[in-house]
Rosetta silent file (secondary structure, phi, psi, omega in degrees, C-alpha in Angstrom):
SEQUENCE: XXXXXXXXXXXXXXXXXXXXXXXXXXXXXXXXXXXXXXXXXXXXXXXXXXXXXXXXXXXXXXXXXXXXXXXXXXXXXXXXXXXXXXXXXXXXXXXXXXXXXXXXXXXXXXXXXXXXXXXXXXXXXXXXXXXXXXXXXXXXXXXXXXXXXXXXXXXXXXXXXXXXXXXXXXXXXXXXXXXXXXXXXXXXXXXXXXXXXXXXXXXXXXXXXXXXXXXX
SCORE:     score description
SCORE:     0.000 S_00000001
   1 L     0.000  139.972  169.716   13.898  -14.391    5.951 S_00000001
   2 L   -80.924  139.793 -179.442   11.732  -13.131    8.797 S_00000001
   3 L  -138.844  159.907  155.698    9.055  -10.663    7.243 S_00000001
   4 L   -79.866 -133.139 -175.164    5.721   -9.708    8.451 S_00000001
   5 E  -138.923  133.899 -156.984    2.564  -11.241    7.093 S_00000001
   6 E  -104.926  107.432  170.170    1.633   -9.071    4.189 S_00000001
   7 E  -118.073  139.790  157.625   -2.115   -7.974    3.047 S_00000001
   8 E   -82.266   85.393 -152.952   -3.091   -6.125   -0.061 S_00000001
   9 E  -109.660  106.787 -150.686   -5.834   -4.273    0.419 S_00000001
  10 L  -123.055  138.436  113.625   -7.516   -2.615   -2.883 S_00000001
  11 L  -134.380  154.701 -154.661  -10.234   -1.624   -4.386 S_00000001
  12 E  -140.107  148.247 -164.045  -10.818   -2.066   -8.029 S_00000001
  13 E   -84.751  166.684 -157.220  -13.181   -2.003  -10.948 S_00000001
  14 L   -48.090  -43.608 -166.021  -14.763   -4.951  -12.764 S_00000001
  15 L   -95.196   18.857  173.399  -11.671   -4.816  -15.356 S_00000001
  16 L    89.767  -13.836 -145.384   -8.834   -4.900  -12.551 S_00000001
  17 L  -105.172  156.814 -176.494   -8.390   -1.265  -12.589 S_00000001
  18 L   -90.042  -30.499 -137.240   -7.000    1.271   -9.523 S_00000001
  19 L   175.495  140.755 -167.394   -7.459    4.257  -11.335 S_00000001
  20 E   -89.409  157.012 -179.463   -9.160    5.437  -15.054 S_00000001
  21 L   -43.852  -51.971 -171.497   -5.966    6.819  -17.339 S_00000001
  22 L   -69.082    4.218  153.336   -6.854   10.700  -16.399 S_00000001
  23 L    90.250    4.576  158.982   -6.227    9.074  -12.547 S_00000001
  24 L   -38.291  110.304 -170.306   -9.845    8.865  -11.421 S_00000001
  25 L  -148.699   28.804  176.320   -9.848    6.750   -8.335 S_00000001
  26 L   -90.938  117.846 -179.427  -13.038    7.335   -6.088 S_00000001
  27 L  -114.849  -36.504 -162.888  -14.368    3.975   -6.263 S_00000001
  28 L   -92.036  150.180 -164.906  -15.150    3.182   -2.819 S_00000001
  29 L  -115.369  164.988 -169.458  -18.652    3.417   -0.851 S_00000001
  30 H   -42.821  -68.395 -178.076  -18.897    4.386    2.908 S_00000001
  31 H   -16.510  -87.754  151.140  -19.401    1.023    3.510 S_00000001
  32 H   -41.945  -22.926  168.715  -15.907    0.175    1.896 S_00000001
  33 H   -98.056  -19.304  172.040  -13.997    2.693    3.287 S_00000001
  34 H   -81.236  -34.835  166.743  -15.151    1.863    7.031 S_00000001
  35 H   -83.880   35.465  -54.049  -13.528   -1.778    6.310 S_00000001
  36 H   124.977  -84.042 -169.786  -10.730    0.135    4.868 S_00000001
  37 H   -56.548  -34.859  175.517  -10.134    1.853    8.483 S_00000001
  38 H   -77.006  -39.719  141.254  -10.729   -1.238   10.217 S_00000001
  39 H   -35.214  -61.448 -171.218   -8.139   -2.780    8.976 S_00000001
  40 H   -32.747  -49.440  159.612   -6.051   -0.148    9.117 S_00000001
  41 L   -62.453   -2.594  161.343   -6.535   -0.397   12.872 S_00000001
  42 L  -112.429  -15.258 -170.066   -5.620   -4.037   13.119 S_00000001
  43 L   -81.456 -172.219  152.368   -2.101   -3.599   11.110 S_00000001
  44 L   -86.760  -60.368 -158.450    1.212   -2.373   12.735 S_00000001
  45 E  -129.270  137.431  161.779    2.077   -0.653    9.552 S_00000001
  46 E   -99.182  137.097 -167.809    0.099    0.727    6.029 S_00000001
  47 E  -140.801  139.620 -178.423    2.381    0.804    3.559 S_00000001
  48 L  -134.779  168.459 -166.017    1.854    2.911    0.089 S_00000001
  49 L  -105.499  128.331  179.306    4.337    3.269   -3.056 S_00000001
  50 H   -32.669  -53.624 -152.127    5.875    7.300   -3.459 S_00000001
  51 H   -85.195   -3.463  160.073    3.321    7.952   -6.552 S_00000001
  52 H   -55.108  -53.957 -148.773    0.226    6.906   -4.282 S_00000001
  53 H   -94.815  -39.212  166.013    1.247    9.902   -1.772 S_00000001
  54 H   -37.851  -62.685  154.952    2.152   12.098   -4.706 S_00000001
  55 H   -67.287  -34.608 -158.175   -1.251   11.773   -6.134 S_00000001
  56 H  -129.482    2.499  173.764   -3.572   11.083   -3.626 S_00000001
  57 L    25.119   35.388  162.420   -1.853   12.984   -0.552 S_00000001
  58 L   -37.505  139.326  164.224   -3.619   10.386    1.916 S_00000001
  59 L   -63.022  -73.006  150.979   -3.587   10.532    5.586 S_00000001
  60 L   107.243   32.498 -179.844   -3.127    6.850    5.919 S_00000001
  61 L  -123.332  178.532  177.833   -4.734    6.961    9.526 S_00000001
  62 L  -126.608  142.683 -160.063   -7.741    5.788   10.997 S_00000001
  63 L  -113.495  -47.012  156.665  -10.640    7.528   11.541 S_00000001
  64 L   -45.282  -16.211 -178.593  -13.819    5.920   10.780 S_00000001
  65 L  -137.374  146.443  164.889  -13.870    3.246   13.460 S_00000001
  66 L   -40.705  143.292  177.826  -12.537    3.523   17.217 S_00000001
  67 L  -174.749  138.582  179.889   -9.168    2.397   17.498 S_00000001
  68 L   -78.152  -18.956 -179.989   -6.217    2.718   20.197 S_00000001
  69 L  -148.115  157.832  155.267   -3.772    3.299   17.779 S_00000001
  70 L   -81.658  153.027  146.802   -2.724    4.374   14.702 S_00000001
  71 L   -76.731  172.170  165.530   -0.638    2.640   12.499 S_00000001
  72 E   -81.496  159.311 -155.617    2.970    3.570   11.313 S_00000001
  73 E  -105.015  134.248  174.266    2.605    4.959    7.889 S_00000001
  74 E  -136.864  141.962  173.315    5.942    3.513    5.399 S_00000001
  75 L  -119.342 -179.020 -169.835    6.046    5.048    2.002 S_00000001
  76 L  -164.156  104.596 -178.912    8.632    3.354   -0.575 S_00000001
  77 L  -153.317   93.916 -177.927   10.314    5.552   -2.995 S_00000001
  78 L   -60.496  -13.830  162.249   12.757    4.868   -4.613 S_00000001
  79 L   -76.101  -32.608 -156.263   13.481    8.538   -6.268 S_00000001
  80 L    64.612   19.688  176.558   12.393   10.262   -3.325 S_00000001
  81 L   -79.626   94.352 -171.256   10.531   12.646   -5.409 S_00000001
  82 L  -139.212  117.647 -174.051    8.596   13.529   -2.242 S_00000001
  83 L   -75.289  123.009  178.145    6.725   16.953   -1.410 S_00000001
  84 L   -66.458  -11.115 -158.630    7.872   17.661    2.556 S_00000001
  85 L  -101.929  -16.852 -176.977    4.133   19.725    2.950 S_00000001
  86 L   -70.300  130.474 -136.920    2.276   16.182    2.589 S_00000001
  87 H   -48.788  -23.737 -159.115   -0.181   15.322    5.108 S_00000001
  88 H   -68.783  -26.443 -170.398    1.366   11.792    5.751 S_00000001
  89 H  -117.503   69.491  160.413    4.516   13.717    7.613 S_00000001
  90 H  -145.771   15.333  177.616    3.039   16.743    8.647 S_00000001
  91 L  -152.270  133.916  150.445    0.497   14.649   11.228 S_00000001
  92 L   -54.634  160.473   27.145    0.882   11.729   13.523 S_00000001
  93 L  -122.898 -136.640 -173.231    1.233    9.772   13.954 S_00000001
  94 L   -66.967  155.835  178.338    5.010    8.308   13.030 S_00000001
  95 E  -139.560  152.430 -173.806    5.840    7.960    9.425 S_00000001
  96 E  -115.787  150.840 -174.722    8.712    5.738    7.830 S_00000001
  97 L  -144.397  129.442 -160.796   10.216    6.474    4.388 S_00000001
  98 E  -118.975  133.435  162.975   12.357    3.776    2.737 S_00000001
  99 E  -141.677 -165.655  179.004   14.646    5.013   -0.396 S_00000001
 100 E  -113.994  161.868 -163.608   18.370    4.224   -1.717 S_00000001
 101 L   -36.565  -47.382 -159.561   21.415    5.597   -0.665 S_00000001
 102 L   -61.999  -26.369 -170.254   21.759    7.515   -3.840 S_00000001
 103 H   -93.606   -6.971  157.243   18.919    9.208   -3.934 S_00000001
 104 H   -91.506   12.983 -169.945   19.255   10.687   -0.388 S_00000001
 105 H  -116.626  -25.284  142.532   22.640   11.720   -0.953 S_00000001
 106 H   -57.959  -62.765 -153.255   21.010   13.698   -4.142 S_00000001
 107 L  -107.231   46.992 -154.310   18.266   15.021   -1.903 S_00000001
 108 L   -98.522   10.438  167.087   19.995   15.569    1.317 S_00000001
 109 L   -66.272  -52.829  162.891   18.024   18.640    1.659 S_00000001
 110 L   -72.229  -26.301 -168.718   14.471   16.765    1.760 S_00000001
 111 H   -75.567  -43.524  175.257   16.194   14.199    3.906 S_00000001
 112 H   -42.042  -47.494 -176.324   17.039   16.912    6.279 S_00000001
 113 H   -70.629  -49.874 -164.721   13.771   18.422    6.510 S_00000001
 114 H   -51.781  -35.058 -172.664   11.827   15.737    6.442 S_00000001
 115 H   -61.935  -35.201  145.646   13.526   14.239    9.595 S_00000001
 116 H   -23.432  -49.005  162.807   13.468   17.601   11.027 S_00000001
 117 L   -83.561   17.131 -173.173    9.768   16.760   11.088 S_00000001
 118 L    54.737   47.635  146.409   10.167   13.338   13.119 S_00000001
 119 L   -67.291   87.609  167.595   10.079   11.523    9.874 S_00000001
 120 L   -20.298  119.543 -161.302   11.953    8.460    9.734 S_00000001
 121 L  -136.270  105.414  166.426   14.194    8.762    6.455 S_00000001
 122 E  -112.105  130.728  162.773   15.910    4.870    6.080 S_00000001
 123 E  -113.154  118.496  177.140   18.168    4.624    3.355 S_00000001
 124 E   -87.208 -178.310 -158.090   19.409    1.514    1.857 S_00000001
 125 L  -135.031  102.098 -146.900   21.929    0.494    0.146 S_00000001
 126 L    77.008   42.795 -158.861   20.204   -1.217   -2.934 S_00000001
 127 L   -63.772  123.894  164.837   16.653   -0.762   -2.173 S_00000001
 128 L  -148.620  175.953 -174.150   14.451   -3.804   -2.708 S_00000001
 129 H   -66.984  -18.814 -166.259   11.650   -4.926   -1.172 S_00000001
 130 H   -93.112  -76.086  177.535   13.101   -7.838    1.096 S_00000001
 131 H   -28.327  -51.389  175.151   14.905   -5.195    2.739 S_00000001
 132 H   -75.272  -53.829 -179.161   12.109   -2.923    3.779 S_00000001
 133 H   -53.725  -40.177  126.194   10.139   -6.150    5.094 S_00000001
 134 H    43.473 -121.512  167.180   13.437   -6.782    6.893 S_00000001
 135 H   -18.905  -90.430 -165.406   13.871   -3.510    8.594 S_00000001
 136 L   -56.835   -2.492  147.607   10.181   -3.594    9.798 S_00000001
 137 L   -93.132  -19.726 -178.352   10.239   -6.582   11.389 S_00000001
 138 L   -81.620   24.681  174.142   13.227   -6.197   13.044 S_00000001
 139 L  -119.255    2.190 -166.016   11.274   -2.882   14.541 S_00000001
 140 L    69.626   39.578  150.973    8.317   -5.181   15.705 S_00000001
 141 L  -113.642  123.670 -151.394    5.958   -5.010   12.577 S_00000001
 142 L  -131.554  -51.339 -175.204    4.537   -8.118   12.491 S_00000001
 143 E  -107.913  138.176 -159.302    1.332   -7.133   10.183 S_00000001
 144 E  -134.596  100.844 -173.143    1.623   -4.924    7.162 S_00000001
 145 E   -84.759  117.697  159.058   -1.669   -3.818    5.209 S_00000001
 146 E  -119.304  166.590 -141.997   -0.541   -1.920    1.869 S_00000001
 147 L  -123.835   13.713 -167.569   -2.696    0.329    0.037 S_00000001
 148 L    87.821 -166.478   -7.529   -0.909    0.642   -3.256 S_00000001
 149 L   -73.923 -159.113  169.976    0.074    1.469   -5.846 S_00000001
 150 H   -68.799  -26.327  171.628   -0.207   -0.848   -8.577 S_00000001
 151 H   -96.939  -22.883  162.294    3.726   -1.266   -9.250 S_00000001
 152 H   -70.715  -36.292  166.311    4.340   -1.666   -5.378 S_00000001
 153 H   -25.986  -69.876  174.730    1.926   -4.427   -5.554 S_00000001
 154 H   -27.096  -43.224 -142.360    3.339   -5.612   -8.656 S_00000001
 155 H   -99.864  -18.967 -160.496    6.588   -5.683   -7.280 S_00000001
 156 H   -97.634  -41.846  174.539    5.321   -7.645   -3.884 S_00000001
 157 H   -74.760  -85.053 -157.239    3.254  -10.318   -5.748 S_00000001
 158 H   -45.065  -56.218  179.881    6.424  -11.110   -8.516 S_00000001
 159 H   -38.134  -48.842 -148.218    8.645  -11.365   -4.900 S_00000001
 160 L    50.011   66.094 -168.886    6.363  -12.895   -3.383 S_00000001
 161 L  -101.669   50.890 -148.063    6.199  -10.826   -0.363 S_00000001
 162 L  -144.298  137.381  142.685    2.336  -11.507    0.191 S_00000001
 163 L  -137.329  -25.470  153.763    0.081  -13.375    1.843 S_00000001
 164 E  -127.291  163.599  167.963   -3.298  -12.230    1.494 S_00000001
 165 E  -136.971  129.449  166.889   -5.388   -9.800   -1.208 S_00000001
 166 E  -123.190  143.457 -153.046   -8.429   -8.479   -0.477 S_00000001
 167 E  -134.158  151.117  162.159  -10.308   -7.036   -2.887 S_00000001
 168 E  -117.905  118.080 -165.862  -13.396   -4.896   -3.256 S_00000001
 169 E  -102.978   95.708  168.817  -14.978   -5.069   -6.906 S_00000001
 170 E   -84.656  154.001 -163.119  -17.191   -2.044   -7.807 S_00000001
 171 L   -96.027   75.283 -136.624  -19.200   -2.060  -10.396 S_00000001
 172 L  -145.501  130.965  151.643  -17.283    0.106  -12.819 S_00000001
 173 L  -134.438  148.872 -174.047  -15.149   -0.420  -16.268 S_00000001
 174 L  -129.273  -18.690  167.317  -12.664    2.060  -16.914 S_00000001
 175 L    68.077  -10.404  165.435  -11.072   -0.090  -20.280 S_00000001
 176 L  -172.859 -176.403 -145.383   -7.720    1.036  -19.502 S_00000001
 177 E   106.491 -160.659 -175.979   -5.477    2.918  -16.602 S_00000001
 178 L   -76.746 -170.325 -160.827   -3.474    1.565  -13.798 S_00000001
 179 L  -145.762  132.363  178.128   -3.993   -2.129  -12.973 S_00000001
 180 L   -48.679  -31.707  150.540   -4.121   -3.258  -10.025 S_00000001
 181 L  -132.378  119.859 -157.600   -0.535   -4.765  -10.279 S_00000001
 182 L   -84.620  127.247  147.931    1.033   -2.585  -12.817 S_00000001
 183 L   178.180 -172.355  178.862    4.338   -4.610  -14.410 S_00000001
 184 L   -68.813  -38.465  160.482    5.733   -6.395  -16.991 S_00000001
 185 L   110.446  164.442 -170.098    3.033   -9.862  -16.023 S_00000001
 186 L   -80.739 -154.316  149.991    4.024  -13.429  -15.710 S_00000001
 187 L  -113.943  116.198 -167.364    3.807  -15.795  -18.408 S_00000001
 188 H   -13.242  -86.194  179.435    0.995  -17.344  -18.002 S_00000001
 189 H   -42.056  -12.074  171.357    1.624  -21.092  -16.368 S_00000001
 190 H   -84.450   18.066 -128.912    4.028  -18.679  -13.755 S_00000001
 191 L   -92.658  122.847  174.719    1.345  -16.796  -13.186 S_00000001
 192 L   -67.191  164.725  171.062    0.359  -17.433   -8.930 S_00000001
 193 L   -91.458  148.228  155.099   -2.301  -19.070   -7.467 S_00000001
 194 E  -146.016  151.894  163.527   -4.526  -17.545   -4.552 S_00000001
 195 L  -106.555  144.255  172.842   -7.246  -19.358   -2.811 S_00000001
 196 L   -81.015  122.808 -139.240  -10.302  -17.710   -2.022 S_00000001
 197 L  -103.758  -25.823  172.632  -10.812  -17.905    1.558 S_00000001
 198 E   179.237  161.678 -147.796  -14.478  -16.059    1.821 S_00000001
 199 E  -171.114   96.832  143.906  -16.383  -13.011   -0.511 S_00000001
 200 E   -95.788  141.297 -171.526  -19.585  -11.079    0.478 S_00000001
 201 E   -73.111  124.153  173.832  -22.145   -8.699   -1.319 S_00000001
 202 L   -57.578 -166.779 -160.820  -21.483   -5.533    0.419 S_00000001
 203 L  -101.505  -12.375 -173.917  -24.178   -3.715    2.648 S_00000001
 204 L   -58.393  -39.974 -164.749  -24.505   -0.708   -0.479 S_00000001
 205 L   101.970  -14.535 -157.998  -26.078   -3.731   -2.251 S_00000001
 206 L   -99.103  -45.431 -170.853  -23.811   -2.760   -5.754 S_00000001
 207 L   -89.226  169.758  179.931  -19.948   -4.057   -4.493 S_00000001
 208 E  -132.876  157.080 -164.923  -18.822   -7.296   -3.843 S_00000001
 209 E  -116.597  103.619  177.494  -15.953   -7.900   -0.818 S_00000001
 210 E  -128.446  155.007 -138.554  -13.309  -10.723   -1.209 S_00000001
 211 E  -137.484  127.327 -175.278  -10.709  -12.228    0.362 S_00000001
 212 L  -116.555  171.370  158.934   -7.922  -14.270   -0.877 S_00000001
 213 L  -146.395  151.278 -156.299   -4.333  -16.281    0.272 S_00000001
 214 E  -101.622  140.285  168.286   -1.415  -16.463   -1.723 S_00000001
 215 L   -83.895  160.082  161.999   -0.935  -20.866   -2.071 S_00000001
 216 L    78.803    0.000    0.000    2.366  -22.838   -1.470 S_00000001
């Protein structure tokens, strides 16, 4: 399949975690959030999981660094349990929304609006993951940074719809919450490989910045 070339872009505490159980999730230092932006600004597309925009009502644009464009913003939600007032479609720039038939054909109300708001609303027929990389390349998305959550990772790593993870490690334990890829877990010997391609102490002095590639 043609897809675009996928990075996972995170950051996460010493014990793996996105977010403490009560959903705590500031983690990141100026520092970290300006390479945060910069990416953002090199992708085509940022791509987050429905309970990321539900919680964390993100812009998903970039602001901290100069940049000629934004990217387009794709959510992935399979319920569509989606507020229409949230910032990602109520500012440019374009935003894409990937669900399954059924559930816009429940919600053909939200589908309505939202488009109504120059939202892209694609509905599949089966929603998986192969599909939305698909679609977006066959739109000219060739690079795709996502931003969570931990079961869209999940779900991207067991496909293996990946190609890099970069990670920022603060120095934080939270002993339990989400994980950075939230799912049922390999069995160990299935378990992928990444190589680490290059890791710096960040400029705060306290985080450390790393960079990974999915092998084979």
């Amino acid at each position: 399949m043609s897809r675009p070339y996928v990075i996972v872009f995170s950051t996460v505490t010493l014990d793996g975690r996105l977010a403490s159980k009560e959903g705590y999730s500031r983690l990141s230092c100026e520092f970290d959030k300006v390479r945060q932006h910069r990416l953002r600004s090199e992708v085509d597309a940022v791509m987050v999981g429905g309970g990321t925009v539900r919680k964390d009502d993100p812009l998903l644009t970039v602001r901290l660094v100069k940049a000629e464009r934004n990217p387009t913003r794709v959510i992935v939600s399979g319920s569509l349990d989606l507020s229409p007032d949230l910032r990602v479609f109520v500012t440019p720039p374009p935003t894409i929304v990937y669900s399954d038939s059924r559930a816009c054909e429940a919600k053909r109300g939200l589908v309505e609006t939202l488009r109504a708001k120059g939202v892209e609303v694609v509905c599949l027929e089966g929603l998986t993951l192969t599909k939305v990389m698909e679609d977006l390349y066959s739109r000219g998305v060739r690079k795709v940074m996502v931003e969570g959550g931990g079961r869209l990772i999940w779900s991207l790593i067991k496909e293996g719809l990946y190609d890099e993870i970069r990670l920022t490690f603060s120095p934080t334990v939270f002993g339990s919450g989400v994980s950075l890829a939230e799912g049922e877990g390999f069995r160990g010997p299935e378990a992928p490989k990444l190589r680490l391609m290059e890791f710096a102490l960040c400029e705060c002095g306290r985080e450390i910045h790393a960079v990974y590639k999915r092998e084979g």
